[in-house]
mmCIF file of C-alpha atoms in Angstrom:
data_model
loop_
_atom_site.group_PDB
_atom_site.id
_atom_site.type_symbol
_atom_site.label_atom_id
_atom_site.label_comp_id
_atom_site.label_asym_id
_atom_site.label_seq_id
_atom_site.Cartn_x
_atom_site.Cartn_y
_atom_site.Cartn_z
ATOM 1 C CA MET A 165 -76.955 -24.196 65.067
ATOM 2 C CA ASN A 166 -74.329 -26.105 67.121
ATOM 3 C CA ILE A 167 -76.931 -26.911 69.728
ATOM 4 C CA LEU A 168 -79.102 -28.441 67.030
ATOM 5 C CA LEU A 169 -76.138 -30.612 65.901
ATOM 6 C CA SER A 170 -75.341 -31.709 69.475
ATOM 7 C CA VAL A 171 -76.335 -34.984 71.138
ATOM 8 C CA VAL A 172 -79.168 -34.597 73.661
ATOM 9 C CA TRP A 173 -78.131 -37.140 76.283
ATOM 10 C CA ASP A 174 -80.962 -38.246 78.506
ATOM 11 C CA PHE A 175 -79.978 -41.826 79.193
ATOM 12 C CA ASP A 176 -81.471 -43.594 82.205
ATOM 13 C CA PRO A 177 -78.470 -44.887 84.202
ATOM 14 C CA THR A 178 -80.476 -47.624 86.016
ATOM 15 C CA LEU A 179 -80.355 -51.020 84.418
ATOM 16 C CA PHE A 180 -83.004 -52.439 86.738
ATOM 17 C CA SER A 181 -84.265 -52.087 90.303
ATOM 18 C CA ILE A 182 -85.762 -54.448 92.870
ATOM 19 C CA GLY A 183 -87.348 -52.531 95.674
ATOM 20 C CA SER A 184 -84.747 -50.137 97.054
ATOM 21 C CA LEU A 185 -81.948 -52.089 95.339
ATOM 22 C CA GLU A 186 -80.823 -50.333 92.188
ATOM 23 C CA VAL A 187 -78.376 -51.786 89.660
ATOM 24 C CA ARG A 188 -76.717 -49.202 87.372
ATOM 25 C CA TYR A 189 -74.931 -49.582 84.108
ATOM 26 C CA TYR A 190 -71.883 -47.940 85.763
ATOM 27 C CA GLY A 191 -71.622 -50.871 88.191
ATOM 28 C CA VAL A 192 -71.956 -53.287 85.260
ATOM 29 C CA THR A 193 -69.025 -51.641 83.482
ATOM 30 C CA TRP A 194 -66.894 -52.095 86.631
ATOM 31 C CA VAL A 195 -67.841 -55.820 86.727
ATOM 32 C CA ILE A 196 -66.920 -56.166 83.045
ATOM 33 C CA ALA A 197 -63.545 -54.515 83.667
ATOM 34 C CA LEU A 198 -62.751 -56.781 86.634
ATOM 35 C CA MET A 199 -63.910 -59.926 84.878
ATOM 36 C CA LEU A 200 -61.805 -59.096 81.810
ATOM 37 C CA GLY A 201 -58.749 -58.729 84.067
ATOM 38 C CA GLY A 202 -59.431 -62.055 85.713
ATOM 39 C CA TRP A 203 -59.960 -63.866 82.433
ATOM 40 C CA TRP A 204 -56.767 -62.481 80.923
ATOM 41 C CA PHE A 205 -54.686 -63.354 83.952
ATOM 42 C CA MET A 206 -56.055 -66.877 83.865
ATOM 43 C CA LYS A 207 -54.903 -67.208 80.280
ATOM 44 C CA TRP A 208 -51.449 -65.859 81.040
ATOM 45 C CA THR A 209 -50.828 -67.919 84.171
ATOM 46 C CA LYS A 210 -51.674 -71.057 82.167
ATOM 47 C CA ARG A 211 -49.595 -69.891 79.214
ATOM 48 C CA ASP A 212 -46.557 -69.323 81.371
ATOM 49 C CA GLY A 213 -46.961 -72.620 83.252
ATOM 50 C CA TYR A 214 -48.139 -71.394 86.678
ATOM 51 C CA PRO A 215 -50.531 -73.577 88.691
ATOM 52 C CA ASP A 216 -54.257 -72.748 88.965
ATOM 53 C CA LYS A 217 -53.900 -71.445 92.479
ATOM 54 C CA THR A 218 -51.756 -68.593 91.113
ATOM 55 C CA TYR A 219 -54.721 -67.330 89.149
ATOM 56 C CA ASP A 220 -57.047 -67.611 92.128
ATOM 57 C CA ASN A 221 -54.759 -65.487 94.240
ATOM 58 C CA VAL A 222 -54.164 -62.790 91.668
ATOM 59 C CA PHE A 223 -57.862 -62.545 90.927
ATOM 60 C CA TRP A 224 -58.812 -61.766 94.517
ATOM 61 C CA PHE A 225 -55.770 -59.619 95.324
ATOM 62 C CA GLY A 226 -56.427 -57.669 92.146
ATOM 63 C CA ILE A 227 -60.127 -57.157 92.682
ATOM 64 C CA LEU A 228 -59.909 -56.212 96.351
ATOM 65 C CA GLY A 229 -56.961 -53.918 95.756
ATOM 66 C CA THR A 230 -58.666 -52.152 92.855
ATOM 67 C CA VAL A 231 -62.113 -51.619 94.511
ATOM 68 C CA ILE A 232 -60.690 -50.640 97.931
ATOM 69 C CA GLY A 233 -58.191 -48.314 96.387
ATOM 70 C CA ALA A 234 -60.732 -46.688 94.078
ATOM 71 C CA ARG A 235 -63.074 -45.923 96.977
ATOM 72 C CA LEU A 236 -60.356 -44.724 99.358
ATOM 73 C CA GLY A 237 -58.845 -42.611 96.555
ATOM 74 C CA HIS A 238 -62.084 -40.773 96.014
ATOM 75 C CA CYS A 239 -62.598 -40.133 99.708
ATOM 76 C CA LEU A 240 -59.083 -39.127 100.624
ATOM 77 C CA PHE A 241 -58.030 -37.250 97.432
ATOM 78 C CA TYR A 242 -61.191 -35.255 96.784
ATOM 79 C CA ASP A 243 -62.922 -34.739 100.191
ATOM 80 C CA PRO A 244 -60.625 -35.914 102.979
ATOM 81 C CA ALA A 245 -62.004 -33.527 105.648
ATOM 82 C CA TYR A 246 -65.560 -34.809 105.287
ATOM 83 C CA TYR A 247 -64.716 -38.538 105.161
ATOM 84 C CA LEU A 248 -62.216 -38.345 108.017
ATOM 85 C CA ALA A 249 -64.981 -36.705 110.075
ATOM 86 C CA HIS A 250 -67.532 -39.328 108.876
ATOM 87 C CA PRO A 251 -65.403 -42.492 108.281
ATOM 88 C CA ILE A 252 -68.404 -44.820 108.251
ATOM 89 C CA GLU A 253 -69.553 -43.130 105.036
ATOM 90 C CA ILE A 254 -66.459 -44.456 103.235
ATOM 91 C CA LEU A 255 -68.453 -47.738 103.187
ATOM 92 C CA TYR A 256 -71.447 -46.121 101.430
ATOM 93 C CA THR A 257 -70.371 -47.061 97.963
ATOM 94 C CA ARG A 258 -73.892 -46.865 96.632
ATOM 95 C CA GLN A 259 -73.645 -43.077 96.881
ATOM 96 C CA GLY A 260 -70.936 -43.216 94.206
ATOM 97 C CA GLY A 261 -67.375 -42.034 94.257
ATOM 98 C CA MET A 262 -64.545 -44.108 92.741
ATOM 99 C CA ALA A 263 -61.176 -42.554 91.758
ATOM 100 C CA SER A 264 -59.057 -44.102 88.999
ATOM 101 C CA HIS A 265 -55.808 -42.945 90.656
ATOM 102 C CA GLY A 266 -56.806 -44.677 93.853
ATOM 103 C CA ALA A 267 -57.743 -47.794 91.847
ATOM 104 C CA ALA A 268 -54.248 -47.751 90.338
ATOM 105 C CA ILE A 269 -52.543 -47.493 93.725
ATOM 106 C CA GLY A 270 -54.782 -50.198 95.160
ATOM 107 C CA LEU A 271 -54.066 -52.500 92.270
ATOM 108 C CA LEU A 272 -50.314 -51.947 92.531
ATOM 109 C CA THR A 273 -50.470 -52.816 96.195
ATOM 110 C CA GLY A 274 -52.602 -55.847 95.617
ATOM 111 C CA LEU A 275 -50.286 -57.182 92.915
ATOM 112 C CA TRP A 276 -47.261 -56.576 95.183
ATOM 113 C CA LEU A 277 -48.894 -58.685 97.902
ATOM 114 C CA PHE A 278 -49.870 -61.358 95.337
ATOM 115 C CA SER A 279 -46.265 -61.453 93.930
ATOM 116 C CA ARG A 280 -44.810 -61.932 97.425
ATOM 117 C CA LYS A 281 -47.294 -64.591 98.354
ATOM 118 C CA CYS A 282 -46.951 -66.618 95.155
ATOM 119 C CA LYS A 283 -43.251 -65.916 94.520
ATOM 120 C CA VAL A 284 -44.005 -64.385 91.143
ATOM 121 C CA PRO A 285 -41.767 -61.553 89.807
ATOM 122 C CA TYR A 286 -43.574 -58.295 90.481
ATOM 123 C CA ILE A 287 -42.735 -56.949 87.002
ATOM 124 C CA TRP A 288 -44.384 -60.007 85.441
ATOM 125 C CA SER A 289 -47.649 -59.047 87.130
ATOM 126 C CA LEU A 290 -47.317 -55.364 86.325
ATOM 127 C CA ASP A 291 -46.635 -55.932 82.628
ATOM 128 C CA ARG A 292 -49.605 -58.199 82.198
ATOM 129 C CA VAL A 293 -52.091 -56.181 84.237
ATOM 130 C CA MET A 294 -51.839 -53.198 81.864
ATOM 131 C CA LEU A 295 -53.781 -54.848 79.008
ATOM 132 C CA PRO A 296 -56.945 -55.497 81.014
ATOM 133 C CA VAL A 297 -56.506 -52.184 82.875
ATOM 134 C CA THR A 298 -56.602 -50.146 79.634
ATOM 135 C CA ILE A 299 -59.541 -51.841 78.023
ATOM 136 C CA GLY A 300 -61.291 -52.062 81.410
ATOM 137 C CA GLY A 301 -60.660 -48.387 81.919
ATOM 138 C CA ALA A 302 -62.417 -47.737 78.616
ATOM 139 C CA PHE A 303 -65.475 -49.595 79.796
ATOM 140 C CA VAL A 304 -65.591 -47.680 83.123
ATOM 141 C CA ARG A 305 -65.422 -44.360 81.256
ATOM 142 C CA LEU A 306 -68.386 -45.439 79.175
ATOM 143 C CA GLY A 307 -70.102 -46.146 82.479
ATOM 144 C CA ASN A 308 -69.398 -42.527 83.445
ATOM 145 C CA LEU A 309 -71.071 -41.456 80.264
ATOM 146 C CA LEU A 310 -74.134 -43.589 81.016
ATOM 147 C CA ASN A 311 -74.200 -41.964 84.462
ATOM 148 C CA SER A 312 -73.999 -38.466 82.899
ATOM 149 C CA GLU A 313 -70.974 -37.551 85.071
ATOM 150 C CA ILE A 314 -67.361 -36.446 84.804
ATOM 151 C CA TYR A 315 -67.930 -34.538 81.549
ATOM 152 C CA GLY A 316 -66.215 -31.482 80.147
ATOM 153 C CA ILE A 317 -66.688 -27.781 79.745
ATOM 154 C CA GLU A 318 -68.928 -26.094 77.227
ATOM 155 C CA THR A 319 -68.082 -26.675 73.594
ATOM 156 C CA ASP A 320 -69.141 -25.413 70.144
ATOM 157 C CA LEU A 321 -68.130 -28.638 68.456
ATOM 158 C CA PRO A 322 -70.929 -30.557 66.745
ATOM 159 C CA TRP A 323 -70.408 -33.702 68.872
ATOM 160 C CA GLY A 324 -71.003 -31.901 72.207
ATOM 161 C CA PHE A 325 -73.366 -33.635 74.604
ATOM 162 C CA ILE A 326 -76.227 -31.913 76.452
ATOM 163 C CA PHE A 327 -76.392 -33.881 79.702
ATOM 164 C CA VAL A 328 -80.041 -33.412 80.491
ATOM 165 C CA ARG A 329 -80.066 -35.555 83.639
ATOM 166 C CA ALA A 330 -77.210 -33.456 85.099
ATOM 167 C CA GLY A 331 -79.219 -30.303 84.527
ATOM 168 C CA GLU A 332 -77.202 -29.073 81.560
ATOM 169 C CA THR A 333 -78.800 -27.042 78.737
ATOM 170 C CA VAL A 334 -75.765 -26.368 76.566
ATOM 171 C CA PRO A 335 -73.368 -28.786 74.864
ATOM 172 C CA LYS A 336 -70.399 -30.095 76.860
ATOM 173 C CA HIS A 337 -67.296 -32.023 75.865
ATOM 174 C CA PRO A 338 -67.984 -35.774 76.239
ATOM 175 C CA THR A 339 -64.621 -36.267 77.954
ATOM 176 C CA GLN A 340 -65.687 -39.794 79.000
ATOM 177 C CA ILE A 341 -65.599 -40.761 75.331
ATOM 178 C CA TYR A 342 -62.283 -39.015 74.751
ATOM 179 C CA GLU A 343 -60.684 -41.009 77.589
ATOM 180 C CA ALA A 344 -62.289 -44.264 76.553
ATOM 181 C CA LEU A 345 -60.843 -43.827 73.008
ATOM 182 C CA CYS A 346 -57.348 -43.022 74.429
ATOM 183 C CA TYR A 347 -57.429 -46.055 76.659
ATOM 184 C CA ALA A 348 -58.578 -48.278 73.799
ATOM 185 C CA ALA A 349 -55.714 -46.933 71.606
ATOM 186 C CA THR A 350 -53.236 -47.666 74.424
ATOM 187 C CA PHE A 351 -54.641 -51.209 74.698
ATOM 188 C CA ALA A 352 -54.068 -51.697 70.934
ATOM 189 C CA VAL A 353 -50.399 -50.666 71.257
ATOM 190 C CA LEU A 354 -49.914 -52.950 74.288
ATOM 191 C CA ALA A 355 -51.571 -55.852 72.505
ATOM 192 C CA TRP A 356 -49.127 -55.397 69.572
ATOM 193 C CA LEU A 357 -46.147 -55.277 71.886
ATOM 194 C CA PHE A 358 -47.337 -58.317 73.832
ATOM 195 C CA TRP A 359 -48.423 -60.684 71.037
ATOM 196 C CA LYS A 360 -46.303 -59.490 68.109
ATOM 197 C CA ARG A 361 -43.125 -58.362 69.789
ATOM 198 C CA ASP A 362 -43.241 -60.685 72.886
ATOM 199 C CA SER A 363 -42.249 -57.673 74.979
ATOM 200 C CA GLY A 364 -43.797 -59.268 78.093
ATOM 201 C CA HIS A 365 -40.906 -61.769 78.102
ATOM 202 C CA LYS A 366 -38.114 -59.950 76.262
ATOM 203 C CA ARG A 367 -38.372 -56.507 77.775
ATOM 204 C CA PRO A 368 -39.706 -56.650 81.315
ATOM 205 C CA GLY A 369 -41.195 -53.293 82.392
ATOM 206 C CA LEU A 370 -41.946 -52.004 78.853
ATOM 207 C CA LEU A 371 -45.620 -52.917 78.807
ATOM 208 C CA PHE A 372 -46.261 -51.418 82.177
ATOM 209 C CA GLY A 373 -44.387 -48.245 81.313
ATOM 210 C CA VAL A 374 -46.142 -47.714 78.019
ATOM 211 C CA GLY A 375 -49.488 -48.377 79.697
ATOM 212 C CA LEU A 376 -48.816 -45.778 82.396
ATOM 213 C CA ILE A 377 -47.878 -43.167 79.797
ATOM 214 C CA GLY A 378 -50.855 -43.900 77.583
ATOM 215 C CA VAL A 379 -53.429 -43.814 80.365
ATOM 216 C CA PHE A 380 -52.157 -40.970 82.554
ATOM 217 C CA LEU A 381 -50.776 -38.684 79.903
ATOM 218 C CA SER A 382 -54.069 -38.705 78.053
ATOM 219 C CA ARG A 383 -55.856 -38.161 81.407
ATOM 220 C CA PHE A 384 -53.557 -35.225 82.150
ATOM 221 C CA PHE A 385 -54.342 -33.384 78.863
ATOM 222 C CA ILE A 386 -58.071 -34.180 78.876
ATOM 223 C CA GLU A 387 -58.361 -32.649 82.378
ATOM 224 C CA TYR A 388 -57.857 -29.229 80.719
ATOM 225 C CA ILE A 389 -61.301 -29.417 79.199
ATOM 226 C CA LYS A 390 -63.022 -31.258 82.057
ATOM 227 C CA ASN A 391 -65.268 -29.639 84.631
ATOM 228 C CA PRO A 392 -63.860 -29.646 88.177
ATOM 229 C CA GLN A 393 -65.085 -32.613 90.229
ATOM 230 C CA GLU A 394 -64.884 -30.667 93.483
ATOM 231 C CA ALA A 395 -65.163 -26.940 94.280
ATOM 232 C CA PHE A 396 -61.623 -26.676 95.660
ATOM 233 C CA GLU A 397 -60.198 -27.499 92.180
ATOM 234 C CA GLU A 398 -61.525 -24.236 90.692
ATOM 235 C CA ASN A 399 -58.634 -22.180 92.048
ATOM 236 C CA MET A 400 -55.894 -24.763 91.397
ATOM 237 C CA SER A 401 -53.183 -24.254 88.701
ATOM 238 C CA LEU A 402 -53.649 -27.913 87.810
ATOM 239 C CA MET A 403 -56.674 -30.125 88.510
ATOM 240 C CA MET A 404 -56.331 -32.834 91.160
ATOM 241 C CA GLY A 405 -56.402 -35.496 88.490
ATOM 242 C CA GLN A 406 -53.443 -33.836 86.786
ATOM 243 C CA TRP A 407 -51.383 -33.632 89.975
ATOM 244 C CA LEU A 408 -52.099 -37.294 90.715
ATOM 245 C CA SER A 409 -51.198 -38.302 87.099
ATOM 246 C CA ILE A 410 -47.705 -36.776 87.102
ATOM 247 C CA PRO A 411 -46.038 -39.423 89.290
ATOM 248 C CA PHE A 412 -47.460 -42.247 87.114
ATOM 249 C CA ILE A 413 -46.275 -40.510 83.919
ATOM 250 C CA VAL A 414 -42.758 -40.057 85.296
ATOM 251 C CA LEU A 415 -42.640 -43.690 86.415
ATOM 252 C CA GLY A 416 -43.859 -44.821 83.023
ATOM 253 C CA ILE A 417 -41.155 -42.800 81.164
ATOM 254 C CA TRP A 418 -38.442 -44.225 83.514
ATOM 255 C CA LEU A 419 -39.617 -47.780 82.957
ATOM 256 C CA VAL A 420 -39.705 -47.471 79.205
ATOM 257 C CA VAL A 421 -36.217 -45.897 79.008
ATOM 258 C CA ARG A 422 -34.865 -48.508 81.448
ATOM 259 C CA SER A 423 -36.360 -51.388 79.512
ATOM 260 C CA LEU A 424 -35.135 -50.167 76.127
ATOM 261 C CA ARG A 425 -31.609 -49.509 77.346
ATOM 262 C CA ARG A 426 -31.209 -53.081 78.578
ATOM 263 C CA PRO A 427 -30.495 -56.019 76.253
ATOM 264 C CA GLU A 428 -33.437 -58.191 75.507
ATOM 265 C CA ALA A 429 -33.910 -60.833 78.176
ATOM 266 C CA VAL A 430 -33.355 -64.499 77.371
ATOM 267 C CA ASP A 431 -36.804 -65.935 76.783
ATOM 268 C CA PHE A 432 -37.778 -68.852 78.946
ATOM 269 C CA PRO A 433 -39.377 -72.134 77.838
ATOM 270 C CA GLN A 434 -43.140 -72.253 77.639
ATOM 271 C CA PRO A 435 -44.172 -75.351 79.585
ATOM 272 C CA GLN A 436 -47.682 -76.732 79.500
ATOM 273 C CA PRO A 437 -49.764 -76.017 82.648
ATOM 274 C CA GLY A 438 -48.729 -78.360 85.402
ATOM 275 C CA SER A 439 -45.602 -79.602 83.598
ATOM 276 C CA ARG A 440 -41.933 -79.018 84.398
ATOM 277 C CA PRO A 441 -39.365 -77.674 81.938
ATOM 278 C CA LYS A 442 -36.739 -80.070 80.671
ATOM 279 C CA SER A 443 -34.171 -78.487 82.822
ATOM 280 C CA GLY A 444 -35.931 -79.846 85.901
ATOM 281 C CA LYS A 445 -36.454 -76.405 87.272
ATOM 282 C CA THR A 446 -39.862 -75.114 88.260
ATOM 283 C CA LYS A 447 -41.398 -72.167 86.492
ATOM 284 C CA GLU A 448 -40.726 -70.020 89.510
ATOM 285 C CA ASP A 449 -37.060 -70.837 89.329
ATOM 286 C CA ILE A 450 -36.870 -69.783 85.706
ATOM 287 C CA MET A 451 -38.793 -66.539 86.134
ATOM 288 C CA ALA A 452 -36.753 -65.556 89.177
ATOM 289 C CA ASN A 453 -33.498 -66.036 87.300
ATOM 290 C CA ILE A 454 -34.016 -64.449 83.890
ATOM 291 C CA ARG A 455 -30.782 -62.913 82.779
ATOM 292 C CA PRO A 456 -30.191 -60.339 80.013
ATOM 293 C CA ALA A 457 -28.888 -61.800 76.792
ATOM 294 C CA LYS A 458 -25.199 -61.075 76.058
ATOM 295 C CA LYS A 459 -24.540 -58.378 73.443
ATOM 296 C CA GLN A 460 -23.512 -59.784 70.074
#
């Protein structure tokens, strides 16, 4: 009876093909995620009075860091022996293989390089990147669903998916949807903190910390009902994704506690793009010298 209530998933992952070139929905979801991040950063750099070149830099640093990190993360975390023996195949991205933990590390590295180059506070970049990361991550997980990959173990629940193109004949947990919903919920919390509480200015580090906890804690628990991605994970006490999530969860908790224990920062003026604050200082001067407000 549960099989009759399940979703028979036989979706064609190819959007279109031209000769040997094949464009998949999964790739489109990655493009959407990256474009969303670029668009949001453009809005925030203008809102906070940074010049246009700041956006140009963060866009490219962010994209390159994310894509390179995601690919290297998959190769080095899940099958290092093979890819170290065949390093040229690291470039064969059309064969698939992108790791979210690697993308996170790559993005953090890219934003650090961007912050040094443009003299922007690193925490300013980290706080603002979490909103597009969470909603972008939801799109990427939907791309995994369209690819019929990274799904869960067998389930008796009526919303189980039978992934026909992956050769499955019984319902499996659609863990891609579970993760997408968790990421979307995290985005909603971050959006409320950013636009309603102005936490991006008043409590540096809070948005980034909450985002890390929301993304990686949900990933940690969902891994319990997810199929192993590689054979070596079958005998592990925790899946590779769980081990890789722990440092991000700990960092997120530390950032949240640190941010909430500090007094709210003195907010800075919001100059128009290209203008200078009345104090005569540049936006970079103000951002670099934010001081906590005195306790009343």
